[in-house]
Amino acid sequence: MSSSTSGSNEPEPTDGLKAVGAVLKSFRKRAGYTQESLAPEIGYSPHFIASIEQGRRFPPTRFIDQCEMTLDAFGTLRLAAGQLSRQRGLASWFRRWALLEQEAVALYTYECRLIPGLLQTEAYARTLFANRLPPLGDEQIEAQLQARGERQLLLTERPNTAYSFILEEHLFLRGMGGHEVTMELIDHVLGLVEYRNIEVQVMPVVRARHAGMDGPMRLLETPDHQWFAYSEGQESGQLIADPKLVSTIQMRYARMRAQALSFEDSVSLLEQMRGAA
């Protein structure tokens, strides 16, 4: 599997995140828990807890609430987390969705413009950032790469979350970044679909019927079984909570799952692309 989903791509700790991590660690030890013993009590993995304590992850609201209750932290954790006003490397309009992603029990993504961030390799992502206009500086590119690497940990740290991706075939045919980058990307996606909770379907270039003509879409289900949708355009994003609109997007996504190649046929197509290199 590509290193883009490994822990080495977690962002460098910021002072605010390190402060939250230190507070969490202090209250955890005060309550007599190890990271391993705390994990089942709050519903998060020991690795997730370690990432928070090391200041390498932005703590979700539910995580803070669970820790407050379990560790009897007197509101101190909430106060510390409340000081975190931004997530470096993420677009301002995307941050609310990114927080919901961390808690989702199901996450569905349709893309026709580029490979979704959760599936990108570092080389593919770097190509996208290097070609952005207005141009990004080196520090901005590195910050965005770090943020993307952190998001990708969701795929391996949340094995009970169901991930579904519908990707247009032309995204792999475009050759973004060149031949080697594309081959690495296909290898990476083929590696990810070996996980039981990750499904990728390819929408063929030629399709007489297509329910996704209104553009990219994302859906997620929260632990409380609420559904939200997200739509992104040029320098903007819209979080959709209206049940009627969310239902419409669910209907379109469900139809596309039937119109795209099956999971098995999609994997076969990607293997053919890789073998034809």
PDB file of C-alpha atoms in Angstrom:
ATOM      1  CA  MET A   1       0.000   0.000   0.000  1.00  0.00           C
ATOM      2  CA  SER A   2       1.225   3.495  -0.734  1.00  0.00           C
ATOM      3  CA  SER A   3       2.774   5.451   2.106  1.00  0.00           C
ATOM      4  CA  SER A   4       0.104   8.084   1.695  1.00  0.00           C
ATOM      5  CA  THR A   5      -2.007   6.302   4.293  1.00  0.00           C
ATOM      6  CA  SER A   6       0.780   5.659   6.738  1.00  0.00           C
ATOM      7  CA  GLY A   7       1.370   7.369  10.044  1.00  0.00           C
ATOM      8  CA  SER A   8       4.442   9.116   8.629  1.00  0.00           C
ATOM      9  CA  ASN A   9       2.136  11.507   6.807  1.00  0.00           C
ATOM     10  CA  GLU A  10       0.455  12.781   9.954  1.00  0.00           C
ATOM     11  CA  PRO A  11       0.881  16.556  10.340  1.00  0.00           C
ATOM     12  CA  GLU A  12       3.495  18.101  12.549  1.00  0.00           C
ATOM     13  CA  PRO A  13       1.982  18.984  15.931  1.00  0.00           C
ATOM     14  CA  THR A  14       0.875  22.572  16.475  1.00  0.00           C
ATOM     15  CA  ASP A  15       1.000  24.238  19.882  1.00  0.00           C
ATOM     16  CA  GLY A  16      -2.792  24.112  20.235  1.00  0.00           C
ATOM     17  CA  LEU A  17      -3.057  20.441  19.340  1.00  0.00           C
ATOM     18  CA  LYS A  18      -0.140  19.557  21.623  1.00  0.00           C
ATOM     19  CA  ALA A  19      -1.844  21.398  24.483  1.00  0.00           C
ATOM     20  CA  VAL A  20      -5.056  19.397  24.017  1.00  0.00           C
ATOM     21  CA  GLY A  21      -3.002  16.207  23.841  1.00  0.00           C
ATOM     22  CA  ALA A  22      -1.170  17.029  27.052  1.00  0.00           C
ATOM     23  CA  VAL A  23      -4.424  17.752  28.880  1.00  0.00           C
ATOM     24  CA  LEU A  24      -5.936  14.477  27.653  1.00  0.00           C
ATOM     25  CA  LYS A  25      -2.874  12.487  28.684  1.00  0.00           C
ATOM     26  CA  SER A  26      -2.866  14.072  32.141  1.00  0.00           C
ATOM     27  CA  PHE A  27      -6.534  13.278  32.821  1.00  0.00           C
ATOM     28  CA  ARG A  28      -6.164   9.777  31.361  1.00  0.00           C
ATOM     29  CA  LYS A  29      -3.315   8.953  33.718  1.00  0.00           C
ATOM     30  CA  ARG A  30      -5.122  10.608  36.646  1.00  0.00           C
ATOM     31  CA  ALA A  31      -8.077   8.283  36.006  1.00  0.00           C
ATOM     32  CA  GLY A  32      -5.788   5.235  35.857  1.00  0.00           C
ATOM     33  CA  TYR A  33      -6.245   4.382  32.175  1.00  0.00           C
ATOM     34  CA  THR A  34      -3.733   3.322  29.568  1.00  0.00           C
ATOM     35  CA  GLN A  35      -4.442   4.183  25.944  1.00  0.00           C
ATOM     36  CA  GLU A  36      -5.386   0.536  25.415  1.00  0.00           C
ATOM     37  CA  SER A  37      -7.806   0.378  28.348  1.00  0.00           C
ATOM     38  CA  LEU A  38      -9.398   3.751  27.555  1.00  0.00           C
ATOM     39  CA  ALA A  39     -10.081   2.847  23.914  1.00  0.00           C
ATOM     40  CA  PRO A  40     -13.093   0.525  24.441  1.00  0.00           C
ATOM     41  CA  GLU A  41     -14.563   2.882  27.030  1.00  0.00           C
ATOM     42  CA  ILE A  42     -14.839   5.776  24.566  1.00  0.00           C
ATOM     43  CA  GLY A  43     -15.186   3.861  21.289  1.00  0.00           C
ATOM     44  CA  TYR A  44     -11.907   4.898  19.666  1.00  0.00           C
ATOM     45  CA  SER A  45      -8.766   2.929  18.876  1.00  0.00           C
ATOM     46  CA  PRO A  46      -5.580   3.193  20.983  1.00  0.00           C
ATOM     47  CA  HIS A  47      -3.813   4.554  17.892  1.00  0.00           C
ATOM     48  CA  PHE A  48      -6.430   7.288  17.546  1.00  0.00           C
ATOM     49  CA  ILE A  49      -5.977   8.255  21.209  1.00  0.00           C
ATOM     50  CA  ALA A  50      -2.196   8.277  20.752  1.00  0.00           C
ATOM     51  CA  SER A  51      -2.533  10.560  17.724  1.00  0.00           C
ATOM     52  CA  ILE A  52      -4.599  13.030  19.755  1.00  0.00           C
ATOM     53  CA  GLU A  53      -2.171  12.953  22.681  1.00  0.00           C
ATOM     54  CA  GLN A  54       0.753  13.552  20.321  1.00  0.00           C
ATOM     55  CA  GLY A  55      -1.043  16.549  18.808  1.00  0.00           C
ATOM     56  CA  ARG A  56      -1.275  14.961  15.378  1.00  0.00           C
ATOM     57  CA  ARG A  57      -5.039  14.902  14.955  1.00  0.00           C
ATOM     58  CA  PHE A  58      -7.814  17.439  15.325  1.00  0.00           C
ATOM     59  CA  PRO A  59     -10.044  16.013  18.094  1.00  0.00           C
ATOM     60  CA  PRO A  60     -13.683  15.457  17.022  1.00  0.00           C
ATOM     61  CA  THR A  61     -16.381  16.882  19.278  1.00  0.00           C
ATOM     62  CA  ARG A  62     -17.747  13.413  20.117  1.00  0.00           C
ATOM     63  CA  PHE A  63     -14.262  12.244  21.119  1.00  0.00           C
ATOM     64  CA  ILE A  64     -13.886  15.173  23.507  1.00  0.00           C
ATOM     65  CA  ASP A  65     -17.360  14.582  24.951  1.00  0.00           C
ATOM     66  CA  GLN A  66     -16.658  10.888  25.537  1.00  0.00           C
ATOM     67  CA  CYS A  67     -13.328  11.638  27.210  1.00  0.00           C
ATOM     68  CA  GLU A  68     -14.890  14.341  29.380  1.00  0.00           C
ATOM     69  CA  MET A  69     -17.501  11.914  30.648  1.00  0.00           C
ATOM     70  CA  THR A  70     -15.197   8.913  31.115  1.00  0.00           C
ATOM     71  CA  LEU A  71     -12.267  10.806  32.649  1.00  0.00           C
ATOM     72  CA  ASP A  72     -14.338  13.297  34.665  1.00  0.00           C
ATOM     73  CA  ALA A  73     -12.266  16.153  33.226  1.00  0.00           C
ATOM     74  CA  PHE A  74     -14.305  19.031  34.744  1.00  0.00           C
ATOM     75  CA  GLY A  75     -14.819  20.628  31.294  1.00  0.00           C
ATOM     76  CA  THR A  76     -11.092  21.209  30.913  1.00  0.00           C
ATOM     77  CA  LEU A  77     -10.827  19.153  27.732  1.00  0.00           C
ATOM     78  CA  ARG A  78     -13.741  21.015  26.145  1.00  0.00           C
ATOM     79  CA  LEU A  79     -12.129  24.326  27.067  1.00  0.00           C
ATOM     80  CA  ALA A  80      -8.781  23.317  25.576  1.00  0.00           C
ATOM     81  CA  ALA A  81     -10.367  21.941  22.403  1.00  0.00           C
ATOM     82  CA  GLY A  82     -12.444  25.104  22.077  1.00  0.00           C
ATOM     83  CA  GLN A  83      -9.250  27.070  21.529  1.00  0.00           C
ATOM     84  CA  LEU A  84      -8.589  25.207  18.286  1.00  0.00           C
ATOM     85  CA  SER A  85     -10.088  27.617  15.809  1.00  0.00           C
ATOM     86  CA  ARG A  86      -8.704  26.209  12.569  1.00  0.00           C
ATOM     87  CA  GLN A  87      -7.409  23.093  10.871  1.00  0.00           C
ATOM     88  CA  ARG A  88      -4.238  23.936   8.999  1.00  0.00           C
ATOM     89  CA  GLY A  89      -4.169  22.743   5.409  1.00  0.00           C
ATOM     90  CA  LEU A  90      -7.942  22.375   5.002  1.00  0.00           C
ATOM     91  CA  ALA A  91     -10.053  24.859   3.067  1.00  0.00           C
ATOM     92  CA  SER A  92     -12.307  26.880   5.361  1.00  0.00           C
ATOM     93  CA  TRP A  93     -15.476  25.687   3.622  1.00  0.00           C
ATOM     94  CA  PHE A  94     -14.430  22.022   4.018  1.00  0.00           C
ATOM     95  CA  ARG A  95     -13.654  21.935   7.760  1.00  0.00           C
ATOM     96  CA  ARG A  96     -17.188  21.223   9.002  1.00  0.00           C
ATOM     97  CA  TRP A  97     -17.474  18.282   6.631  1.00  0.00           C
ATOM     98  CA  ALA A  98     -14.011  17.049   7.648  1.00  0.00           C
ATOM     99  CA  LEU A  99     -15.125  16.942  11.283  1.00  0.00           C
ATOM    100  CA  LEU A 100     -18.249  14.963  10.370  1.00  0.00           C
ATOM    101  CA  GLU A 101     -16.098  12.549   8.356  1.00  0.00           C
ATOM    102  CA  GLN A 102     -14.155  11.603  11.473  1.00  0.00           C
ATOM    103  CA  GLU A 103     -17.332  10.249  13.088  1.00  0.00           C
ATOM    104  CA  ALA A 104     -19.158   8.825  10.067  1.00  0.00           C
ATOM    105  CA  VAL A 105     -20.400   5.244  10.102  1.00  0.00           C
ATOM    106  CA  ALA A 106     -20.910   5.409   6.318  1.00  0.00           C
ATOM    107  CA  LEU A 107     -19.250   7.688   3.768  1.00  0.00           C
ATOM    108  CA  TYR A 108     -20.176   7.747   0.075  1.00  0.00           C
ATOM    109  CA  THR A 109     -18.292   9.725  -2.572  1.00  0.00           C
ATOM    110  CA  TYR A 110     -18.892  10.294  -6.285  1.00  0.00           C
ATOM    111  CA  GLU A 111     -16.224  12.152  -8.256  1.00  0.00           C
ATOM    112  CA  CYS A 112     -15.901  13.128 -11.900  1.00  0.00           C
ATOM    113  CA  ARG A 113     -13.116  15.754 -11.639  1.00  0.00           C
ATOM    114  CA  LEU A 114     -10.255  14.124  -9.731  1.00  0.00           C
ATOM    115  CA  ILE A 115      -9.460  11.144  -7.534  1.00  0.00           C
ATOM    116  CA  PRO A 116     -10.967  11.882  -4.078  1.00  0.00           C
ATOM    117  CA  GLY A 117      -8.517  13.015  -1.422  1.00  0.00           C
ATOM    118  CA  LEU A 118      -9.033   9.899   0.701  1.00  0.00           C
ATOM    119  CA  LEU A 119      -7.752   7.722  -2.161  1.00  0.00           C
ATOM    120  CA  GLN A 120      -4.911   9.880  -3.457  1.00  0.00           C
ATOM    121  CA  THR A 121      -1.236   9.009  -3.306  1.00  0.00           C
ATOM    122  CA  GLU A 122       1.198  11.678  -2.164  1.00  0.00           C
ATOM    123  CA  ALA A 123       2.588  12.025  -5.694  1.00  0.00           C
ATOM    124  CA  TYR A 124      -0.887  12.490  -7.192  1.00  0.00           C
ATOM    125  CA  ALA A 125      -1.874  15.021  -4.512  1.00  0.00           C
ATOM    126  CA  ARG A 126       1.392  16.917  -4.931  1.00  0.00           C
ATOM    127  CA  THR A 127       0.711  17.190  -8.671  1.00  0.00           C
ATOM    128  CA  LEU A 128      -2.724  18.682  -7.971  1.00  0.00           C
ATOM    129  CA  PHE A 129      -1.367  21.203  -5.478  1.00  0.00           C
ATOM    130  CA  ALA A 130       1.568  22.157  -7.714  1.00  0.00           C
ATOM    131  CA  ASN A 131      -0.849  22.970 -10.559  1.00  0.00           C
ATOM    132  CA  ARG A 132      -3.268  25.030  -8.496  1.00  0.00           C
ATOM    133  CA  LEU A 133      -3.989  28.619  -9.503  1.00  0.00           C
ATOM    134  CA  PRO A 134      -3.211  31.068  -8.013  1.00  0.00           C
ATOM    135  CA  PRO A 135       0.038  29.171  -7.303  1.00  0.00           C
ATOM    136  CA  LEU A 136       0.665  27.831  -3.802  1.00  0.00           C
ATOM    137  CA  GLY A 137       3.917  28.343  -1.938  1.00  0.00           C
ATOM    138  CA  ASP A 138       6.034  25.403  -0.790  1.00  0.00           C
ATOM    139  CA  GLU A 139       4.838  25.716   2.812  1.00  0.00           C
ATOM    140  CA  GLN A 140       1.203  25.796   1.707  1.00  0.00           C
ATOM    141  CA  ILE A 141       1.680  22.670  -0.394  1.00  0.00           C
ATOM    142  CA  GLU A 142       3.320  20.819   2.486  1.00  0.00           C
ATOM    143  CA  ALA A 143       0.541  21.873   4.883  1.00  0.00           C
ATOM    144  CA  GLN A 144      -2.108  20.600   2.493  1.00  0.00           C
ATOM    145  CA  LEU A 145      -0.243  17.331   1.957  1.00  0.00           C
ATOM    146  CA  GLN A 146      -0.037  16.832   5.720  1.00  0.00           C
ATOM    147  CA  ALA A 147      -3.744  17.545   6.171  1.00  0.00           C
ATOM    148  CA  ARG A 148      -4.606  15.124   3.376  1.00  0.00           C
ATOM    149  CA  GLY A 149      -2.411  12.433   4.875  1.00  0.00           C
ATOM    150  CA  GLU A 150      -4.169  12.867   8.221  1.00  0.00           C
ATOM    151  CA  ARG A 151      -7.616  12.507   6.628  1.00  0.00           C
ATOM    152  CA  GLN A 152      -6.526   9.321   4.887  1.00  0.00           C
ATOM    153  CA  LEU A 153      -5.950   7.667   8.253  1.00  0.00           C
ATOM    154  CA  LEU A 154      -9.745   7.388   8.467  1.00  0.00           C
ATOM    155  CA  LEU A 155      -9.655   4.511   5.990  1.00  0.00           C
ATOM    156  CA  THR A 156      -7.488   2.332   8.228  1.00  0.00           C
ATOM    157  CA  GLU A 157      -8.457   3.616  11.682  1.00  0.00           C
ATOM    158  CA  ARG A 158     -12.218   3.216  11.224  1.00  0.00           C
ATOM    159  CA  PRO A 159     -12.695  -0.404  10.063  1.00  0.00           C
ATOM    160  CA  ASN A 160     -16.396  -0.311  10.988  1.00  0.00           C
ATOM    161  CA  THR A 161     -17.125   2.621   8.681  1.00  0.00           C
ATOM    162  CA  ALA A 162     -18.476   1.677   5.257  1.00  0.00           C
ATOM    163  CA  TYR A 163     -16.702   3.578   2.477  1.00  0.00           C
ATOM    164  CA  SER A 164     -18.142   3.667  -1.034  1.00  0.00           C
ATOM    165  CA  PHE A 165     -16.524   5.470  -3.963  1.00  0.00           C
ATOM    166  CA  ILE A 166     -17.882   5.863  -7.486  1.00  0.00           C
ATOM    167  CA  LEU A 167     -15.164   7.144  -9.796  1.00  0.00           C
ATOM    168  CA  GLU A 168     -15.333   8.046 -13.456  1.00  0.00           C
ATOM    169  CA  GLU A 169     -13.084   5.881 -15.618  1.00  0.00           C
ATOM    170  CA  HIS A 170     -11.544   8.931 -17.255  1.00  0.00           C
ATOM    171  CA  LEU A 171      -9.953   9.941 -13.936  1.00  0.00           C
ATOM    172  CA  PHE A 172      -7.504   7.064 -14.373  1.00  0.00           C
ATOM    173  CA  LEU A 173      -7.133   7.588 -18.129  1.00  0.00           C
ATOM    174  CA  ARG A 174      -6.190  11.253 -17.798  1.00  0.00           C
ATOM    175  CA  GLY A 175      -2.656  10.452 -16.659  1.00  0.00           C
ATOM    176  CA  MET A 176      -2.447  13.259 -14.120  1.00  0.00           C
ATOM    177  CA  GLY A 177       1.190  13.600 -13.061  1.00  0.00           C
ATOM    178  CA  GLY A 178       2.431  11.242 -15.754  1.00  0.00           C
ATOM    179  CA  HIS A 179       2.575   7.504 -16.316  1.00  0.00           C
ATOM    180  CA  GLU A 180       4.403   6.501 -13.124  1.00  0.00           C
ATOM    181  CA  VAL A 181       2.114   8.584 -10.909  1.00  0.00           C
ATOM    182  CA  THR A 182      -0.946   7.016 -12.531  1.00  0.00           C
ATOM    183  CA  MET A 183       0.368   3.464 -12.147  1.00  0.00           C
ATOM    184  CA  GLU A 184       1.192   4.097  -8.489  1.00  0.00           C
ATOM    185  CA  LEU A 185      -2.304   5.515  -8.013  1.00  0.00           C
ATOM    186  CA  ILE A 186      -3.962   2.436  -9.514  1.00  0.00           C
ATOM    187  CA  ASP A 187      -1.800   0.171  -7.343  1.00  0.00           C
ATOM    188  CA  HIS A 188      -2.770   2.216  -4.303  1.00  0.00           C
ATOM    189  CA  VAL A 189      -6.511   1.982  -5.026  1.00  0.00           C
ATOM    190  CA  LEU A 190      -6.221  -1.762  -5.671  1.00  0.00           C
ATOM    191  CA  GLY A 191      -4.523  -2.080  -2.300  1.00  0.00           C
ATOM    192  CA  LEU A 192      -7.235  -0.138  -0.510  1.00  0.00           C
ATOM    193  CA  VAL A 193     -10.088  -2.233  -1.912  1.00  0.00           C
ATOM    194  CA  GLU A 194      -8.616  -5.261  -0.156  1.00  0.00           C
ATOM    195  CA  TYR A 195     -10.088  -3.807   3.041  1.00  0.00           C
ATOM    196  CA  ARG A 196     -13.550  -5.230   3.680  1.00  0.00           C
ATOM    197  CA  ASN A 197     -15.069  -1.821   4.396  1.00  0.00           C
ATOM    198  CA  ILE A 198     -13.827  -0.046   1.246  1.00  0.00           C
ATOM    199  CA  GLU A 199     -15.650  -0.402  -2.063  1.00  0.00           C
ATOM    200  CA  VAL A 200     -14.717   1.309  -5.329  1.00  0.00           C
ATOM    201  CA  GLN A 201     -16.878   1.261  -8.447  1.00  0.00           C
ATOM    202  CA  VAL A 202     -15.844   2.651 -11.805  1.00  0.00           C
ATOM    203  CA  MET A 203     -18.314   4.492 -14.032  1.00  0.00           C
ATOM    204  CA  PRO A 204     -17.398   3.658 -17.650  1.00  0.00           C
ATOM    205  CA  VAL A 205     -16.600   6.433 -20.098  1.00  0.00           C
ATOM    206  CA  VAL A 206     -19.502   5.322 -22.286  1.00  0.00           C
ATOM    207  CA  ARG A 207     -22.820   5.093 -20.455  1.00  0.00           C
ATOM    208  CA  ALA A 208     -26.228   5.724 -22.006  1.00  0.00           C
ATOM    209  CA  ARG A 209     -27.711   6.607 -18.592  1.00  0.00           C
ATOM    210  CA  HIS A 210     -26.004   8.489 -15.788  1.00  0.00           C
ATOM    211  CA  ALA A 211     -27.674   9.854 -12.629  1.00  0.00           C
ATOM    212  CA  GLY A 212     -24.703  12.001 -11.633  1.00  0.00           C
ATOM    213  CA  MET A 213     -24.840  14.692 -14.273  1.00  0.00           C
ATOM    214  CA  ASP A 214     -25.238  17.429 -11.649  1.00  0.00           C
ATOM    215  CA  GLY A 215     -21.668  16.841 -10.523  1.00  0.00           C
ATOM    216  CA  PRO A 216     -19.687  15.455  -7.581  1.00  0.00           C
ATOM    217  CA  MET A 217     -21.498  14.504  -4.396  1.00  0.00           C
ATOM    218  CA  ARG A 218     -20.738  13.134  -0.951  1.00  0.00           C
ATOM    219  CA  LEU A 219     -22.984  11.569   1.653  1.00  0.00           C
ATOM    220  CA  LEU A 220     -22.358  10.454   5.193  1.00  0.00           C
ATOM    221  CA  GLU A 221     -24.250   8.885   8.068  1.00  0.00           C
ATOM    222  CA  THR A 222     -23.457   9.963  11.634  1.00  0.00           C
ATOM    223  CA  PRO A 223     -23.383   7.641  14.674  1.00  0.00           C
ATOM    224  CA  ASP A 224     -26.856   9.020  15.474  1.00  0.00           C
ATOM    225  CA  HIS A 225     -28.019   7.867  12.019  1.00  0.00           C
ATOM    226  CA  GLN A 226     -28.424  11.354  10.614  1.00  0.00           C
ATOM    227  CA  TRP A 227     -27.514  11.846   6.969  1.00  0.00           C
ATOM    228  CA  PHE A 228     -25.688  14.848   5.549  1.00  0.00           C
ATOM    229  CA  ALA A 229     -24.549  15.660   2.021  1.00  0.00           C
ATOM    230  CA  TYR A 230     -21.793  17.858   0.683  1.00  0.00           C
ATOM    231  CA  SER A 231     -21.307  19.538  -2.674  1.00  0.00           C
ATOM    232  CA  GLU A 232     -18.184  21.397  -3.733  1.00  0.00           C
ATOM    233  CA  GLY A 233     -17.529  23.843  -6.548  1.00  0.00           C
ATOM    234  CA  GLN A 234     -15.014  26.533  -7.445  1.00  0.00           C
ATOM    235  CA  GLU A 235     -13.542  27.824  -4.161  1.00  0.00           C
ATOM    236  CA  SER A 236     -16.699  26.921  -2.240  1.00  0.00           C
ATOM    237  CA  GLY A 237     -18.468  24.044  -0.571  1.00  0.00           C
ATOM    238  CA  GLN A 238     -21.977  23.458   0.721  1.00  0.00           C
ATOM    239  CA  LEU A 239     -22.895  21.245   3.665  1.00  0.00           C
ATOM    240  CA  ILE A 240     -26.460  20.023   3.085  1.00  0.00           C
ATOM    241  CA  ALA A 241     -28.643  19.087   6.057  1.00  0.00           C
ATOM    242  CA  ASP A 242     -32.130  19.561   4.563  1.00  0.00           C
ATOM    243  CA  PRO A 243     -33.625  16.017   4.631  1.00  0.00           C
ATOM    244  CA  LYS A 244     -35.419  16.573   1.317  1.00  0.00           C
ATOM    245  CA  LEU A 245     -32.218  17.564  -0.509  1.00  0.00           C
ATOM    246  CA  VAL A 246     -30.209  14.827   1.194  1.00  0.00           C
ATOM    247  CA  SER A 247     -32.830  12.296   0.085  1.00  0.00           C
ATOM    248  CA  THR A 248     -32.524  13.494  -3.507  1.00  0.00           C
ATOM    249  CA  ILE A 249     -28.759  13.033  -3.452  1.00  0.00           C
ATOM    250  CA  GLN A 250     -29.154   9.594  -1.859  1.00  0.00           C
ATOM    251  CA  MET A 251     -31.514   8.642  -4.673  1.00  0.00           C
ATOM    252  CA  ARG A 252     -28.992   9.750  -7.298  1.00  0.00           C
ATOM    253  CA  TYR A 253     -26.127   7.946  -5.620  1.00  0.00           C
ATOM    254  CA  ALA A 254     -28.134   4.736  -5.314  1.00  0.00           C
ATOM    255  CA  ARG A 255     -28.970   4.871  -9.016  1.00  0.00           C
ATOM    256  CA  MET A 256     -25.319   5.420  -9.914  1.00  0.00           C
ATOM    257  CA  ARG A 257     -24.269   2.373  -7.899  1.00  0.00           C
ATOM    258  CA  ALA A 258     -26.481   0.366 -10.230  1.00  0.00           C
ATOM    259  CA  GLN A 259     -25.201   2.148 -13.356  1.00  0.00           C
ATOM    260  CA  ALA A 260     -21.485   1.848 -12.559  1.00  0.00           C
ATOM    261  CA  LEU A 261     -19.510  -1.348 -12.988  1.00  0.00           C
ATOM    262  CA  SER A 262     -19.885  -3.798 -10.119  1.00  0.00           C
ATOM    263  CA  PHE A 263     -17.150  -3.855  -7.487  1.00  0.00           C
ATOM    264  CA  GLU A 264     -15.649  -7.028  -8.962  1.00  0.00           C
ATOM    265  CA  ASP A 265     -15.764  -5.686 -12.543  1.00  0.00           C
ATOM    266  CA  SER A 266     -14.293  -2.369 -11.385  1.00  0.00           C
ATOM    267  CA  VAL A 267     -11.356  -4.124  -9.736  1.00  0.00           C
ATOM    268  CA  SER A 268     -10.872  -6.188 -12.891  1.00  0.00           C
ATOM    269  CA  LEU A 269     -10.826  -3.040 -15.032  1.00  0.00           C
ATOM    270  CA  LEU A 270      -8.228  -1.385 -12.799  1.00  0.00           C
ATOM    271  CA  GLU A 271      -6.111  -4.527 -12.920  1.00  0.00           C
ATOM    272  CA  GLN A 272      -6.337  -4.463 -16.718  1.00  0.00           C
ATOM    273  CA  MET A 273      -5.243  -0.812 -16.741  1.00  0.00           C
ATOM    274  CA  ARG A 274      -2.303  -1.690 -14.530  1.00  0.00           C
ATOM    275  CA  GLY A 275      -1.391  -4.737 -16.588  1.00  0.00           C
ATOM    276  CA  ALA A 276      -1.522  -2.813 -19.842  1.00  0.00           C
ATOM    277  CA  ALA A 277       1.184  -0.418 -18.620  1.00  0.00           C
TER     278      ALA A 277
END
